mmCIF file of C-alpha atoms in Angstrom:
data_model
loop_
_atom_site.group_PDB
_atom_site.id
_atom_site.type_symbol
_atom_site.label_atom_id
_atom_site.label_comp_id
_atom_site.label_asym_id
_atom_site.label_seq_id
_atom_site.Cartn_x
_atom_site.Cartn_y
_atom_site.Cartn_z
ATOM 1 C CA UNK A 1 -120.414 16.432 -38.202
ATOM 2 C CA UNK A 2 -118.390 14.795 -40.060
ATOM 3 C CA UNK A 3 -115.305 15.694 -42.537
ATOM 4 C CA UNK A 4 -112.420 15.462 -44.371
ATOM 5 C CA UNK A 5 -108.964 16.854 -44.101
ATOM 6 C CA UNK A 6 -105.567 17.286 -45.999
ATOM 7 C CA UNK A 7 -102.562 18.084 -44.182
ATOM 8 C CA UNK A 8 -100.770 20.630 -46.044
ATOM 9 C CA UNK A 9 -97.541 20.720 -44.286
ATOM 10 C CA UNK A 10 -96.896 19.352 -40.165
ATOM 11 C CA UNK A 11 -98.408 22.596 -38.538
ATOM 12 C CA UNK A 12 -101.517 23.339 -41.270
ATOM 13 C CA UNK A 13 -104.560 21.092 -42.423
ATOM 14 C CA UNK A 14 -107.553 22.555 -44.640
ATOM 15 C CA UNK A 15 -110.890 20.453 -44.236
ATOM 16 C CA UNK A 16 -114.487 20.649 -45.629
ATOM 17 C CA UNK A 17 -117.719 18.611 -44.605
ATOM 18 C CA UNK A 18 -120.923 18.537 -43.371
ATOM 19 C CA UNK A 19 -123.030 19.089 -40.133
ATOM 20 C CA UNK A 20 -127.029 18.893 -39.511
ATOM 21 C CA UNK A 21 -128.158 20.317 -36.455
ATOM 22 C CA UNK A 22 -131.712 19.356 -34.758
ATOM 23 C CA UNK A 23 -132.920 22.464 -32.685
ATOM 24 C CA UNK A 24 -135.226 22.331 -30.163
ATOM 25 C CA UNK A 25 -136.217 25.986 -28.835
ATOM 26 C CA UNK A 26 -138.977 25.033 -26.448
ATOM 27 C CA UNK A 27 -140.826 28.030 -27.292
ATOM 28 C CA UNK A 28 -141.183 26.698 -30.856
ATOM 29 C CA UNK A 29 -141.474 23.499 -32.917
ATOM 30 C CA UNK A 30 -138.082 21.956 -33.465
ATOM 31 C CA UNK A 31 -136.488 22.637 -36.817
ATOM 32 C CA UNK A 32 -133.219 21.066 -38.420
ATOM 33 C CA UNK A 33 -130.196 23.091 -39.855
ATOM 34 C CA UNK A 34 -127.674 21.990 -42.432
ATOM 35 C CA UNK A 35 -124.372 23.182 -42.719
ATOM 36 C CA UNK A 36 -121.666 23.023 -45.427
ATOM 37 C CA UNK A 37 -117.948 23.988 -43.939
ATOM 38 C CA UNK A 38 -114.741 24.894 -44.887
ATOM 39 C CA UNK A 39 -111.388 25.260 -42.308
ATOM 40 C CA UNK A 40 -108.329 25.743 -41.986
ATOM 41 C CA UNK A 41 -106.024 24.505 -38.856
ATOM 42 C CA UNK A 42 -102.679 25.097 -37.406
ATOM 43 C CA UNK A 43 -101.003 23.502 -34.314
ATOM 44 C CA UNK A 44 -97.454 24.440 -33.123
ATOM 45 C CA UNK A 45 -95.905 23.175 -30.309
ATOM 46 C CA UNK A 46 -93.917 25.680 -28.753
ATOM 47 C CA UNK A 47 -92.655 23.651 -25.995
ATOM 48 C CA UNK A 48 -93.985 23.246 -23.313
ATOM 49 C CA UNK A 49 -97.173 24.631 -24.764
ATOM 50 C CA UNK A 50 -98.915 23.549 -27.779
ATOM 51 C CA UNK A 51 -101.060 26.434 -29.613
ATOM 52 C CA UNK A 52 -103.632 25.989 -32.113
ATOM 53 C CA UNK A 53 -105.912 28.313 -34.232
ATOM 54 C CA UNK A 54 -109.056 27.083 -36.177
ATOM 55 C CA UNK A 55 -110.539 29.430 -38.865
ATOM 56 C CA UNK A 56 -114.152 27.617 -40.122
ATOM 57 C CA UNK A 57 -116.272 29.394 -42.766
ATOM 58 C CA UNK A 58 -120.181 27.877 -42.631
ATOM 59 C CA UNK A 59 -122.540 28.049 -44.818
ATOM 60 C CA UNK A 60 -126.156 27.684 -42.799
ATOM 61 C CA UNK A 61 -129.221 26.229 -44.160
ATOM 62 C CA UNK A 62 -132.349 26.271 -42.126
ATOM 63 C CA UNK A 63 -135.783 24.778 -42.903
ATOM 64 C CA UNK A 64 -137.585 27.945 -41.084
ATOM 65 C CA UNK A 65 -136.534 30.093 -44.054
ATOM 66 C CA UNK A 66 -134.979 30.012 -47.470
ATOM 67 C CA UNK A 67 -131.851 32.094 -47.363
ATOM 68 C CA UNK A 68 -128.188 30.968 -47.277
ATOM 69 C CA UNK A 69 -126.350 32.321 -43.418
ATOM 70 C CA UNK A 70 -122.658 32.753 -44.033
ATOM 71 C CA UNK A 71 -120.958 32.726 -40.447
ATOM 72 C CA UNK A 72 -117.099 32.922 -39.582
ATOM 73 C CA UNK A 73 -116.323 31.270 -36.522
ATOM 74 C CA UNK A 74 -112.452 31.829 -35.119
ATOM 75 C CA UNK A 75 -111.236 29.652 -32.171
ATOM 76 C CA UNK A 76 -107.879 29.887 -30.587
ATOM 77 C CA UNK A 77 -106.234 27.175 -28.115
ATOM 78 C CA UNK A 78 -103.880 26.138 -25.885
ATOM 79 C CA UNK A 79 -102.368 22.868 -23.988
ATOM 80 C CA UNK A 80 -99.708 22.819 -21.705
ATOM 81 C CA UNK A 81 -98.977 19.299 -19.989
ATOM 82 C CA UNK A 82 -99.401 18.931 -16.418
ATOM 83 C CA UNK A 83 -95.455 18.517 -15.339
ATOM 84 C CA UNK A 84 -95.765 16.134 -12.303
ATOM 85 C CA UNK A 85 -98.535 14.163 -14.577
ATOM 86 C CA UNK A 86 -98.094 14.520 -18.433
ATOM 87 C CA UNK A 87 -100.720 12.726 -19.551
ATOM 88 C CA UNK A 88 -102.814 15.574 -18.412
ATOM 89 C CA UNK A 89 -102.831 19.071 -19.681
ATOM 90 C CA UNK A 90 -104.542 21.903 -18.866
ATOM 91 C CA UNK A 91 -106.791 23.833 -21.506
ATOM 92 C CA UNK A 92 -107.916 26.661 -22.615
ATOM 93 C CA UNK A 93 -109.858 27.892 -25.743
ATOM 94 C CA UNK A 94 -111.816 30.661 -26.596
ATOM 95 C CA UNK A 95 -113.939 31.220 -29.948
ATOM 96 C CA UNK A 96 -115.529 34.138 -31.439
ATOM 97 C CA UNK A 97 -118.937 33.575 -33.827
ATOM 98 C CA UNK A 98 -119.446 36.272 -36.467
ATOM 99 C CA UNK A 99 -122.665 36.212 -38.687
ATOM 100 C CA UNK A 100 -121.581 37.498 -42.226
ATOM 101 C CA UNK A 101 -125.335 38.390 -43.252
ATOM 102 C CA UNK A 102 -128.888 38.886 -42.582
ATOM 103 C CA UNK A 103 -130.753 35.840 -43.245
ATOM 104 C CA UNK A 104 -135.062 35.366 -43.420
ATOM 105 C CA UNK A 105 -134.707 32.830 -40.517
ATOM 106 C CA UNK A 106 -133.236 35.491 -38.521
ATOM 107 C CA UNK A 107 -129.550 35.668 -38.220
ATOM 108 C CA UNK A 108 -128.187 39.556 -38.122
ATOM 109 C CA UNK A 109 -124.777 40.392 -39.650
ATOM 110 C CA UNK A 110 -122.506 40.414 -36.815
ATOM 111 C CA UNK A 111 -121.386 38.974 -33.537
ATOM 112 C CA UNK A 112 -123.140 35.940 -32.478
ATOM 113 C CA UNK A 113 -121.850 34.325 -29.845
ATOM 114 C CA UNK A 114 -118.481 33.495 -28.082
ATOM 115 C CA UNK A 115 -117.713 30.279 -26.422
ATOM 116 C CA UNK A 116 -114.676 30.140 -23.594
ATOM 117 C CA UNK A 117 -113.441 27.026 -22.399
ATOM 118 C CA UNK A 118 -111.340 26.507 -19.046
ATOM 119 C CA UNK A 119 -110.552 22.453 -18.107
ATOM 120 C CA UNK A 120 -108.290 19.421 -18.340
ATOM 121 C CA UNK A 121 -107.089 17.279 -21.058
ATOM 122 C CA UNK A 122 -106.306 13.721 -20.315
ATOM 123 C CA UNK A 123 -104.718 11.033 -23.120
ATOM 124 C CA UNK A 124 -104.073 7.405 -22.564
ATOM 125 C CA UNK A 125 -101.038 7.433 -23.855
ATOM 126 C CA UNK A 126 -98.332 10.404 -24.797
ATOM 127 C CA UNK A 127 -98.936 8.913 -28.454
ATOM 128 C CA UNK A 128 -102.726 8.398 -27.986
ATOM 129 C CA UNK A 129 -105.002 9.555 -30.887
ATOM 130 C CA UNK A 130 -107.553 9.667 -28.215
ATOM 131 C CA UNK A 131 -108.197 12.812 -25.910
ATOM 132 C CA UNK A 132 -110.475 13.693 -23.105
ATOM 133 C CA UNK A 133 -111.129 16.972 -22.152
ATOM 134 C CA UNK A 134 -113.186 18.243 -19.002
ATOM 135 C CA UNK A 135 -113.899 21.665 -17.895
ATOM 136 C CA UNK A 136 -115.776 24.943 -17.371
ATOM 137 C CA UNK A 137 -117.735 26.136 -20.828
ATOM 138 C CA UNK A 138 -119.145 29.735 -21.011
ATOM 139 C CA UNK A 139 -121.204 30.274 -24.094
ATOM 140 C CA UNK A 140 -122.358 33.799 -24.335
ATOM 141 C CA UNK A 141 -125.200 34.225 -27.077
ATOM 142 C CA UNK A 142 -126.302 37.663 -28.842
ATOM 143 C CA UNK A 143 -129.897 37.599 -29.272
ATOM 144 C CA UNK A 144 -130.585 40.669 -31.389
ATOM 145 C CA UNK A 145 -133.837 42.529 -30.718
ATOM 146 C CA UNK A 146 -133.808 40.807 -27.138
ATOM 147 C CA UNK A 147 -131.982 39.584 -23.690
ATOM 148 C CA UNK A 148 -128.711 38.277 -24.236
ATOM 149 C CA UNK A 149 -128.421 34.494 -22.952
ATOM 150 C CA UNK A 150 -125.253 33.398 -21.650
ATOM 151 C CA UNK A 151 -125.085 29.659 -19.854
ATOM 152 C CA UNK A 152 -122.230 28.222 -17.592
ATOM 153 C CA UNK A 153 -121.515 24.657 -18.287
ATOM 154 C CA UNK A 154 -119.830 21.515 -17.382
ATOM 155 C CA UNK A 155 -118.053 20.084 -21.081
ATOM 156 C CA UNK A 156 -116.920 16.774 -21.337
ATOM 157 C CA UNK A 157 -115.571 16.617 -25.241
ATOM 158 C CA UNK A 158 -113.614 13.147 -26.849
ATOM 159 C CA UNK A 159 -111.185 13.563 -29.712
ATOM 160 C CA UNK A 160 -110.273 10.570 -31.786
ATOM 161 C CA UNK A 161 -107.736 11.654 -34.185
ATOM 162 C CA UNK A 162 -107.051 8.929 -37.268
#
């Protein structure tokens, strides 16, 4: 999923790009997504802690139908070093989906999901533009019109940071 950023100022960047998606329900054939993007960060480090917020508008393309899904997704973060071992932090993020409209491919205006993170950062270096993080991943998914899924899972996610 790649993009491109412009820092506006130390704490703020806005970015745009590009994702596509191959889905593989199981139940039916698979079926690719495309997705246009637009979001804006901020990071503050309020010492000891650093917070960050993450507001991404998507724009959803779907090869099982012909409309355009507009979805808001909001994540909010935090790291706090590890004070005996500061090259590790603990982590927590949590963030909120929100489809913006119906769609023929069948997305409903509305919540969609929420994803909640619990783990451990690690960077090779205090200056590293490289970042591990490792931890607990709840992803709760709205399925209108049927069950609810939500899955527990182990995350493993790398950073590299230009």
């Amino acid at each position: 999923r790649p993009g491109i950023g412009y820092a506006l100022n130390e704490c703020a960047t806005v970015w745009g790009g590009y994702g596509w998606i191959r889905s593989s329900p199981g139940s039916t054939a698979d079926f690719d997504e495309h997705r246009v993007w637009q979001q804006l960060t901020w990071s503050k480090r309020i010492d000891p802690t650093t917070l960050g917020f993450r507001s991404r508008l998507e724009q959803r393309f779907l090869e099982t139908g012909s409309d355009t899904g507009w979805r808001f997704r909001q994540l909010v973060s935090a790291r706090r070093p590890i004070e005996c071992a500061p090259r590790f932090s603990l982590v927590a993020w949590d963030e909120v989906f929100i489809h913006l409209n119906d769609t023929n491919w069948g997305a409903d205006g509305g919540f969609d999901q929420n994803r909640l993170f619990l783990g451990f950062g690690w960077k090779r270096e205090l200056s590293s533009r490289c970042r591990v993080e490792a931890g607990y991943l709840n992803q709760h998914v709205d399925r209108s019109g049927g069950t609810d899924v939500t899955t527990h899972l182990l995350a493993i996610n790398l950073y590299l940071i230009p």
